[in-house]
Short mmCIF file of C-alpha atoms in Angstrom, two decimals:
data_model
loop_
_atom_site.label_atom_id
_atom_site.label_comp_id
_atom_site.label_asym_id
_atom_site.label_seq_id
_atom_site.Cartn_x
_atom_site.Cartn_y
_atom_site.Cartn_z
CA MET A 1 0.00 0.00 0.00
CA THR A 2 1.27 3.47 -0.87
CA ASN A 3 1.85 5.83 2.06
CA THR A 4 -0.13 9.03 1.33
CA SER A 5 0.62 10.78 4.64
CA THR A 6 1.51 14.43 4.28
CA THR A 7 3.55 14.38 7.48
CA SER A 8 7.25 13.73 7.17
CA PRO A 9 8.66 10.55 8.76
CA ALA A 10 10.83 12.69 11.05
CA LEU A 11 7.81 14.57 12.43
CA GLN A 12 5.83 11.34 12.82
CA SER A 13 8.68 9.81 14.78
CA GLU A 14 8.92 12.87 16.99
CA ALA A 15 5.17 12.84 17.65
CA ALA A 16 5.23 9.16 18.55
CA THR A 17 8.12 9.77 20.93
CA THR A 18 6.21 12.59 22.61
CA VAL A 19 3.12 10.41 23.13
CA ASP A 20 5.10 7.52 24.53
CA LEU A 21 7.32 9.65 26.71
CA LEU A 22 4.94 10.16 29.64
CA ASP A 23 3.21 6.81 29.13
CA ASN A 24 6.46 4.97 29.78
CA TRP A 25 7.36 6.85 32.93
CA PHE A 26 6.76 3.92 35.27
CA ASP A 27 7.59 4.79 38.88
CA ALA A 28 7.94 1.84 41.25
CA ILE A 29 7.82 4.16 44.26
CA GLU A 30 4.47 5.64 43.25
CA VAL A 31 2.99 2.24 42.46
CA GLY A 32 4.22 0.77 45.75
CA LEU A 33 2.94 3.77 47.68
CA ARG A 34 -0.54 3.51 46.20
CA GLU A 35 -0.69 -0.20 47.10
CA ARG A 36 0.24 0.69 50.67
CA VAL A 37 -2.38 3.46 50.69
CA ARG A 38 -5.06 0.98 49.62
CA ASP A 39 -4.08 -1.45 52.39
CA PHE A 40 -3.95 1.35 54.96
CA ILE A 41 -7.42 2.72 54.11
CA GLN A 42 -8.97 -0.74 54.17
CA ALA A 43 -7.29 -1.58 57.48
CA MET A 44 -8.53 1.71 58.99
CA ILE A 45 -12.14 1.04 57.99
CA GLU A 46 -11.96 -2.59 59.13
CA SER A 47 -10.65 -1.44 62.50
CA GLU A 48 -13.52 1.05 62.80
CA LEU A 49 -16.03 -1.73 62.16
CA ASP A 50 -14.25 -4.04 64.65
CA THR A 51 -14.71 -1.37 67.30
CA ALA A 52 -18.38 -0.93 66.45
CA LEU A 53 -19.08 -4.68 66.68
CA ALA A 54 -16.68 -5.24 69.62
CA ARG A 55 -15.03 -8.10 67.81
CA PRO A 56 -12.62 -8.65 64.92
CA ARG A 57 -13.56 -10.28 61.66
CA TYR A 58 -14.47 -13.97 62.16
CA GLY A 59 -14.41 -13.35 65.93
CA ARG A 60 -17.20 -14.22 68.35
CA ARG A 61 -19.02 -11.55 70.26
CA PRO A 62 -18.05 -11.46 73.99
CA LYS A 63 -20.63 -13.03 76.24
CA ARG A 64 -22.48 -10.89 78.77
CA ASP A 65 -21.38 -11.32 82.39
CA VAL A 66 -24.74 -11.57 84.16
CA GLN A 67 -23.24 -11.71 87.66
CA ASN A 68 -21.30 -8.45 87.34
CA GLY A 69 -23.84 -6.82 85.06
CA ASP A 70 -21.23 -6.21 82.41
CA GLY A 71 -21.99 -6.53 78.74
CA PRO A 72 -20.09 -6.09 75.52
CA LYS A 73 -19.30 -2.47 74.71
CA GLY A 74 -20.02 -2.78 71.02
CA ILE A 75 -23.32 -2.66 69.17
CA SER A 76 -24.75 -6.04 68.20
CA GLY A 77 -24.82 -6.78 64.52
CA HIS A 78 -23.24 -8.85 61.79
CA ARG A 79 -21.02 -8.38 58.76
CA HIS A 80 -22.24 -9.17 55.27
CA GLY A 81 -19.43 -8.89 52.77
CA HIS A 82 -17.70 -5.99 51.06
CA ARG A 83 -18.43 -3.51 48.30
CA SER A 84 -15.95 -1.97 45.92
CA ARG A 85 -15.40 1.77 46.16
CA SER A 86 -13.22 4.03 44.04
CA LEU A 87 -11.50 6.75 46.06
CA MET A 88 -9.40 9.59 44.72
CA GLY A 89 -6.94 11.51 46.86
CA THR A 90 -3.63 13.29 46.54
CA PHE A 91 -2.17 9.79 46.40
CA GLY A 92 -4.08 9.13 43.18
CA GLN A 93 -7.08 6.90 42.54
CA VAL A 94 -7.39 3.54 44.29
CA GLU A 95 -10.00 0.79 44.41
CA ILE A 96 -10.79 -0.32 47.95
CA ALA A 97 -13.04 -3.01 49.41
CA VAL A 98 -15.27 -1.41 52.04
CA PRO A 99 -16.71 -3.81 54.65
CA ARG A 100 -20.47 -3.93 55.10
CA ALA A 101 -22.45 -4.69 58.26
CA ARG A 102 -25.96 -4.58 59.66
CA LEU A 103 -26.46 -3.20 63.17
CA ASP A 104 -29.31 -4.22 65.46
CA SER A 105 -31.50 -1.40 66.75
CA VAL A 106 -33.56 -1.17 69.94
CA ALA A 107 -36.77 -1.50 67.92
CA GLY A 108 -35.68 -4.92 66.71
CA LYS A 109 -34.78 -3.73 63.22
CA THR A 110 -31.40 -3.51 61.57
CA THR A 111 -29.65 -0.57 59.95
CA GLU A 112 -26.71 -0.40 57.59
CA TRP A 113 -23.42 0.48 59.30
CA LYS A 114 -21.79 3.66 58.04
CA SER A 115 -18.14 4.48 58.35
CA SER A 116 -17.26 7.87 59.83
CA ALA A 117 -13.88 7.88 58.08
CA LEU A 118 -15.33 7.25 54.61
CA ARG A 119 -18.62 9.04 54.11
CA ALA A 120 -21.45 7.59 52.06
CA TYR A 121 -21.00 8.22 48.34
CA GLN A 122 -17.62 9.86 48.96
CA ARG A 123 -15.41 9.53 45.89
CA ARG A 124 -12.68 12.07 46.72
CA THR A 125 -10.82 13.06 49.86
CA LYS A 126 -11.19 16.61 51.12
CA ARG A 127 -7.54 17.20 50.34
CA ALA A 128 -8.13 16.20 46.72
CA ASP A 129 -11.06 18.62 46.51
CA SER A 130 -8.83 21.31 47.97
CA LEU A 131 -6.18 20.60 45.33
CA ILE A 132 -8.73 20.80 42.51
CA ALA A 133 -10.22 24.04 43.85
CA GLY A 134 -6.72 25.49 44.31
CA ALA A 135 -5.78 24.71 40.71
CA TYR A 136 -9.00 26.36 39.55
CA LEU A 137 -8.30 29.45 41.65
CA ALA A 138 -4.76 29.62 40.29
CA GLY A 139 -6.21 30.85 37.01
CA THR A 140 -7.10 27.76 34.98
CA ASN A 141 -10.50 26.88 33.57
CA THR A 142 -12.26 23.56 34.21
CA ARG A 143 -10.82 21.77 31.17
CA ARG A 144 -7.27 22.88 31.92
CA VAL A 145 -7.56 21.69 35.51
CA ARG A 146 -8.44 18.23 34.19
CA ARG A 147 -5.37 18.18 31.97
CA ALA A 148 -3.07 19.63 34.62
CA LEU A 149 -4.05 17.09 37.30
CA SER A 150 -4.47 14.04 35.09
CA ALA A 151 -0.96 12.80 35.93
CA VAL A 152 -1.73 12.93 39.66
CA PHE A 153 -5.25 11.54 39.54
CA GLY A 154 -4.81 9.15 36.63
CA GLY A 155 -7.06 11.14 34.32
CA ALA A 156 -10.02 10.83 36.68
CA VAL A 157 -10.74 14.57 36.95
CA SER A 158 -13.39 15.72 34.49
CA LYS A 159 -14.55 19.28 33.99
CA ASP A 160 -17.82 18.28 35.69
CA THR A 161 -15.85 17.12 38.72
CA VAL A 162 -14.12 20.49 38.90
CA SER A 163 -17.50 22.22 38.67
CA ARG A 164 -18.94 20.07 41.46
CA VAL A 165 -15.97 20.74 43.71
CA TRP A 166 -16.33 24.45 43.07
CA ARG A 167 -20.02 24.33 43.98
CA LYS A 168 -19.11 22.84 47.35
CA VAL A 169 -17.29 26.08 48.11
CA LYS A 170 -20.66 27.84 48.09
CA GLY A 171 -21.44 26.64 51.61
CA ASP A 172 -18.41 28.44 52.98
CA TRP A 173 -19.27 31.46 50.82
CA ASP A 174 -22.78 31.67 52.29
CA ALA A 175 -21.40 31.42 55.83
CA TRP A 176 -18.86 34.16 55.09
CA ASN A 177 -21.63 36.46 53.82
CA ALA A 178 -23.59 35.98 57.04
CA ARG A 179 -20.75 36.32 59.58
CA SER A 180 -20.96 38.88 62.39
CA PHE A 181 -18.70 41.94 62.69
CA ALA A 182 -19.57 42.62 66.31
CA GLU A 183 -16.12 41.52 67.49
CA GLU A 184 -14.18 43.05 64.57
CA ALA A 185 -12.17 46.15 65.49
CA ILE A 186 -12.44 47.82 62.06
CA ILE A 187 -11.27 51.45 62.11
CA ARG A 188 -10.87 52.18 58.39
CA LEU A 189 -12.76 51.28 55.22
CA ILE A 190 -11.56 51.23 51.61
CA LEU A 191 -14.34 51.10 49.01
CA ASP A 192 -14.20 50.67 45.24
CA GLY A 193 -15.87 48.83 42.37
CA THR A 194 -14.60 46.74 39.47
CA VAL A 195 -16.21 45.59 36.23
CA VAL A 196 -16.22 41.90 35.19
CA ARG A 197 -17.92 40.05 32.35
CA VAL A 198 -20.31 37.25 33.19
CA ARG A 199 -22.86 35.16 31.32
CA LEU A 200 -26.44 36.33 31.88
CA ASP A 201 -29.30 34.93 29.83
CA ARG A 202 -26.75 33.25 27.53
CA LYS A 203 -25.10 36.56 26.72
CA ALA A 204 -21.84 38.11 27.93
CA THR A 205 -22.77 41.02 30.20
CA ALA A 206 -20.66 43.47 32.20
CA ILE A 207 -21.52 43.68 35.90
CA VAL A 208 -19.95 45.60 38.76
CA LEU A 209 -18.42 44.03 41.86
CA LEU A 210 -18.62 46.38 44.83
CA VAL A 211 -15.71 45.62 47.15
CA VAL A 212 -15.21 46.78 50.74
CA LEU A 213 -11.91 46.29 52.57
CA GLY A 214 -11.53 46.90 56.28
CA VAL A 215 -8.42 47.80 58.24
CA ARG A 216 -8.17 46.48 61.79
CA GLU A 217 -6.52 48.33 64.66
CA ASP A 218 -3.38 46.26 64.13
CA GLY A 219 -3.20 47.40 60.48
CA GLN A 220 -4.26 44.11 58.91
CA LYS A 221 -6.49 44.44 55.84
CA VAL A 222 -9.52 42.13 55.62
CA LEU A 223 -12.16 41.64 52.95
CA LEU A 224 -15.56 42.62 54.34
CA ALA A 225 -17.81 42.43 51.28
CA ALA A 226 -17.81 41.57 47.58
CA LYS A 227 -21.24 42.05 46.04
CA ASN A 228 -22.29 41.81 42.41
CA MET A 229 -24.46 44.77 41.41
CA GLY A 230 -25.72 46.33 38.21
CA GLY A 231 -23.72 49.51 38.78
CA GLU A 232 -22.12 51.84 41.33
CA THR A 233 -25.33 53.69 42.13
CA SER A 234 -26.17 55.21 45.49
CA ALA A 235 -28.80 52.53 46.10
CA ALA A 236 -26.37 49.71 45.29
CA TRP A 237 -23.69 51.02 47.64
CA ARG A 238 -26.24 51.73 50.37
CA ALA A 239 -27.47 48.12 50.17
CA VAL A 240 -23.91 46.86 50.68
CA LEU A 241 -23.20 49.23 53.57
CA ASP A 242 -26.54 48.58 55.30
CA ASP A 243 -25.84 44.85 55.22
CA LEU A 244 -22.46 45.40 56.91
CA VAL A 245 -24.00 47.61 59.59
CA LYS A 246 -26.79 45.09 60.16
CA ARG A 247 -24.16 42.43 60.89
CA GLY A 248 -22.50 44.58 63.54
CA LEU A 249 -19.96 46.75 61.70
CA ARG A 250 -19.22 49.81 63.82
CA LYS A 251 -18.77 53.33 62.51
CA PRO A 252 -15.25 53.62 61.04
CA GLU A 253 -12.80 56.41 61.82
CA PHE A 254 -11.58 56.98 58.26
CA LEU A 255 -12.84 56.26 54.75
CA ILE A 256 -10.98 55.93 51.43
CA VAL A 257 -13.18 56.12 48.31
CA ASP A 258 -12.79 56.26 44.54
CA GLY A 259 -14.82 59.45 44.17
CA GLY A 260 -17.87 57.94 42.47
CA THR A 261 -21.06 59.97 42.92
CA GLY A 262 -23.14 56.99 44.04
CA LEU A 263 -20.70 56.01 46.76
CA GLU A 264 -20.33 59.61 47.95
CA GLN A 265 -24.09 59.94 48.33
CA ALA A 266 -24.44 56.62 50.18
CA LEU A 267 -21.65 57.51 52.63
CA ALA A 268 -23.02 61.02 53.18
CA ALA A 269 -26.37 59.57 54.21
CA LEU A 270 -24.84 56.94 56.52
CA TRP A 271 -21.57 58.39 57.87
CA GLY A 272 -21.55 62.00 56.78
CA ASP A 273 -19.20 63.15 59.56
CA VAL A 274 -16.47 60.53 59.00
CA PRO A 275 -13.23 61.95 57.47
CA THR A 276 -13.07 60.78 53.85
CA GLN A 277 -10.14 60.60 51.45
CA ARG A 278 -10.72 60.80 47.69
CA CYS A 279 -8.37 58.46 45.81
CA THR A 280 -5.56 60.55 44.33
CA VAL A 281 -5.00 58.05 41.50
CA HIS A 282 -8.62 58.30 40.36
CA LYS A 283 -8.40 62.11 40.44
CA HIS A 284 -5.20 61.96 38.37
CA ARG A 285 -7.09 60.04 35.69
CA ASN A 286 -9.86 62.65 35.78
CA LEU A 287 -7.38 65.47 35.28
CA LEU A 288 -5.87 63.75 32.24
CA ALA A 289 -9.36 63.24 30.80
CA HIS A 290 -9.86 67.03 30.88
CA ALA A 291 -6.55 67.85 29.17
CA PRO A 292 -5.36 67.44 25.57
CA GLN A 293 -2.99 64.55 24.95
CA ARG A 294 0.02 66.81 24.45
CA LEU A 295 -0.40 68.24 27.99
CA HIS A 296 -0.71 64.89 29.82
CA GLU A 297 2.95 64.65 30.75
CA GLU A 298 3.02 68.20 32.12
CA VAL A 299 -0.21 67.74 34.08
CA SER A 300 1.10 64.50 35.58
CA ALA A 301 4.42 66.10 36.60
CA ASP A 302 2.72 69.05 38.35
CA TYR A 303 0.10 66.83 40.00
CA ASN A 304 2.64 64.32 41.32
CA ASP A 305 4.84 67.12 42.67
CA MET A 306 1.84 68.33 44.65
CA ILE A 307 0.44 65.00 45.89
CA TYR A 308 3.78 63.44 46.80
CA ALA A 309 5.24 66.45 48.60
CA THR A 310 6.75 65.66 51.97
CA SER A 311 4.69 67.99 54.18
CA ALA A 312 1.21 69.47 54.38
CA ALA A 313 2.58 73.00 54.06
CA GLU A 314 4.45 72.07 50.86
CA ILE A 315 1.33 70.42 49.43
CA GLU A 316 -0.63 73.58 50.17
CA VAL A 317 1.88 75.77 48.34
CA ARG A 318 2.07 73.49 45.29
CA ARG A 319 -1.70 73.20 45.11
CA ARG A 320 -2.06 76.97 44.85
CA ALA A 321 0.61 77.04 42.15
CA PHE A 322 -1.14 74.24 40.26
CA ILE A 323 -4.48 76.08 40.29
CA ARG A 324 -2.96 79.39 39.18
CA LYS A 325 -1.02 77.79 36.33
CA TRP A 326 -3.77 75.57 34.92
CA ARG A 327 -6.52 78.18 35.21
CA LEU A 328 -4.66 80.01 32.48
CA LYS A 329 -3.35 77.03 30.51
CA CYS A 330 -6.36 74.64 30.65
CA LYS A 331 -9.18 75.75 32.92
CA ALA A 332 -10.94 72.37 32.81
CA VAL A 333 -7.96 70.79 34.60
CA ALA A 334 -8.03 73.41 37.36
CA ASP A 335 -11.80 73.04 37.75
CA SER A 336 -11.49 69.26 38.03
CA LEU A 337 -8.93 69.57 40.83
CA GLU A 338 -11.05 72.12 42.70
CA GLU A 339 -14.09 69.83 42.37
CA ALA A 340 -12.47 67.32 44.73
CA GLY A 341 -12.14 69.95 47.45
CA ASP A 342 -10.44 69.18 50.74
CA ARG A 343 -11.33 65.48 50.48
CA LEU A 344 -8.41 65.01 48.10
CA PHE A 345 -6.03 66.08 50.88
CA THR A 346 -7.57 64.45 53.95
CA PHE A 347 -4.50 62.22 54.19
CA THR A 348 -2.46 65.27 55.30
CA ARG A 349 -4.32 65.17 58.63
CA LEU A 350 -2.78 61.77 59.36
CA PRO A 351 0.79 61.00 60.51
CA VAL A 352 3.20 61.10 57.54
CA SER A 353 3.91 57.37 57.94
CA GLN A 354 0.31 56.64 56.88
CA TRP A 355 0.19 58.87 53.82
CA LYS A 356 1.17 56.16 51.36
CA SER A 357 -1.64 53.80 52.38
CA ALA A 358 -4.27 56.52 52.91
CA ARG A 359 -3.89 58.44 49.63
CA THR A 360 -5.43 55.86 47.32
CA THR A 361 -7.70 52.84 46.97
CA ASN A 362 -4.71 50.89 45.57
CA ALA A 363 -5.26 48.11 48.10
CA ILE A 364 -8.44 47.19 46.21
CA GLU A 365 -6.97 48.03 42.79
CA ARG A 366 -4.24 45.42 43.35
CA LEU A 367 -6.87 42.83 44.23
CA HIS A 368 -8.78 43.74 41.07
CA GLU A 369 -5.69 43.26 38.91
CA GLU A 370 -4.86 39.92 40.49
CA PHE A 371 -8.47 38.80 40.20
CA LYS A 372 -8.62 39.69 36.51
CA ARG A 373 -5.30 37.97 35.88
CA ARG A 374 -6.70 34.76 37.38
CA ILE A 375 -9.92 34.81 35.34
CA LYS A 376 -8.52 35.89 31.97
CA THR A 377 -8.35 32.25 30.78
CA GLN A 378 -12.12 31.98 31.26
CA THR A 379 -13.00 35.20 29.38
CA VAL A 380 -16.60 35.14 30.63
CA LEU A 381 -17.58 33.80 34.06
CA PRO A 382 -20.65 31.51 34.19
CA SER A 383 -22.73 33.73 36.51
CA ALA A 384 -22.72 36.95 38.51
CA GLU A 385 -22.51 35.12 41.84
CA THR A 386 -19.54 33.09 40.60
CA ALA A 387 -17.62 36.33 40.05
CA ALA A 388 -18.13 37.47 43.66
CA MET A 389 -17.42 33.97 45.01
CA LEU A 390 -14.20 33.72 43.04
CA PHE A 391 -13.03 37.11 44.29
CA TRP A 392 -13.60 35.97 47.88
CA ALA A 393 -12.17 32.48 47.37
CA LEU A 394 -8.85 33.81 46.08
CA LEU A 395 -8.35 35.43 49.48
CA ALA A 396 -9.93 32.66 51.56
CA ALA A 397 -7.71 30.01 49.92
CA GLY A 398 -4.54 32.07 50.39
CA GLN A 399 -4.02 32.56 46.65
CA ILE A 400 -3.90 36.29 47.40
CA ILE A 401 -2.45 37.46 50.72
CA MET A 402 -3.07 40.94 52.06
CA ARG A 403 -0.45 42.55 54.26
CA LYS A 404 -0.74 45.27 56.86
CA VAL A 405 -1.11 48.86 55.72
CA ASP A 406 1.93 51.10 55.72
CA GLY A 407 2.24 53.09 58.92
CA TRP A 408 0.03 50.72 60.91
CA GLN A 409 2.03 51.49 64.05
CA THR A 410 0.44 54.95 64.20
CA LEU A 411 -3.17 53.99 63.37
CA THR A 412 -4.30 54.87 66.90
CA HIS A 413 -3.22 58.51 66.47
CA LYS A 414 -6.05 61.00 66.09
CA LEU A 415 -6.48 63.11 62.95
CA ILE A 416 -5.38 66.75 62.95
CA ASN A 417 -8.44 68.96 63.13
CA GLU A 418 -7.27 71.58 60.63
CA PRO A 419 -7.24 70.62 56.92
CA ILE A 420 -4.99 72.41 54.44
CA ASP A 421 -5.96 75.88 53.24
CA LEU A 422 -7.66 75.60 49.85
CA ALA A 423 -7.59 79.32 49.09
CA ALA A 424 -5.75 79.74 45.78
#
């Protein structure tokens, strides 16, 4: 027969070698370990049943001592064979023979014995589920998790398995959303929103995640809320804040916001007297939006010289200079800066060591960037709730770790009463 393949013999040979390469990686240690794991699991379950029946396999039940009133400690019953069960763990997938038994009840009936070590219908260990969920949170989609873990689990992880494991996380997610803040010493809040794409009614739709970070007295940042909403309206933010207050969140001492109108209105109605810092990074973007492209570099240089000055007095001087200059050069830029008012400089009332962490909502922005990096392989998330769950799970699973805010040692210091002079 004539060979009509369009692939060269060299490429065919290379492909065959690639296929056979991993298939021929026999590891005697792994095989021996899995055999020992099977024996260990079976011995553990057999021992549990021996304890329940107060006798080993093929052993007689101890007779009751009528004179001393002593009886056997175990529950009366009898064994009736084994059933095969497939179990997957970090050790791979093994087939084990689970012993079966019927236990006598007080009513004269019998019930099936259930092992506490191996739950009914359990097919994976909790550690295996944790490994699957961790791989998913690391930024892979369900199909890629199956391929990545096939070597460990012997190809037994399907995309449906990954989805089921992920759904089990929902119980912890629901508990987290209902937890109390009565014992939380939260003194500062950082609030911002981020846009993600999810699948709604079979169409890709952009939704907003409203995120609230808290700062404890010791400076540690904690995630307080991640809610999926249709937008950053006043009503949406008020719903998030009211839920936090309902669960015991006390009035904070300092707020850091992105400057959105909806959030400003919600905070004014709830905590109107709490010192609030407008994010300086968001305001920088607003200034650039009001200036022609050719002036962006100059606006940025003047703005950064003002915001990152080393003292409140120096910031005050440079602010006046900024306003005077840009009123003449591009009035829209000066008007945009004046719109923020003294809230753009609230950080100057804090100790200088806290300025870096109090100027911006970057703590949330970094979480947003990491979150989007993890989900970029999925393009569109399956639902709105999945987006919020995934944001929380990345922190709960330790995939993202938040550190203490800069200057946390001085968080107990009170704010200076006098803000900077805004007269230009």
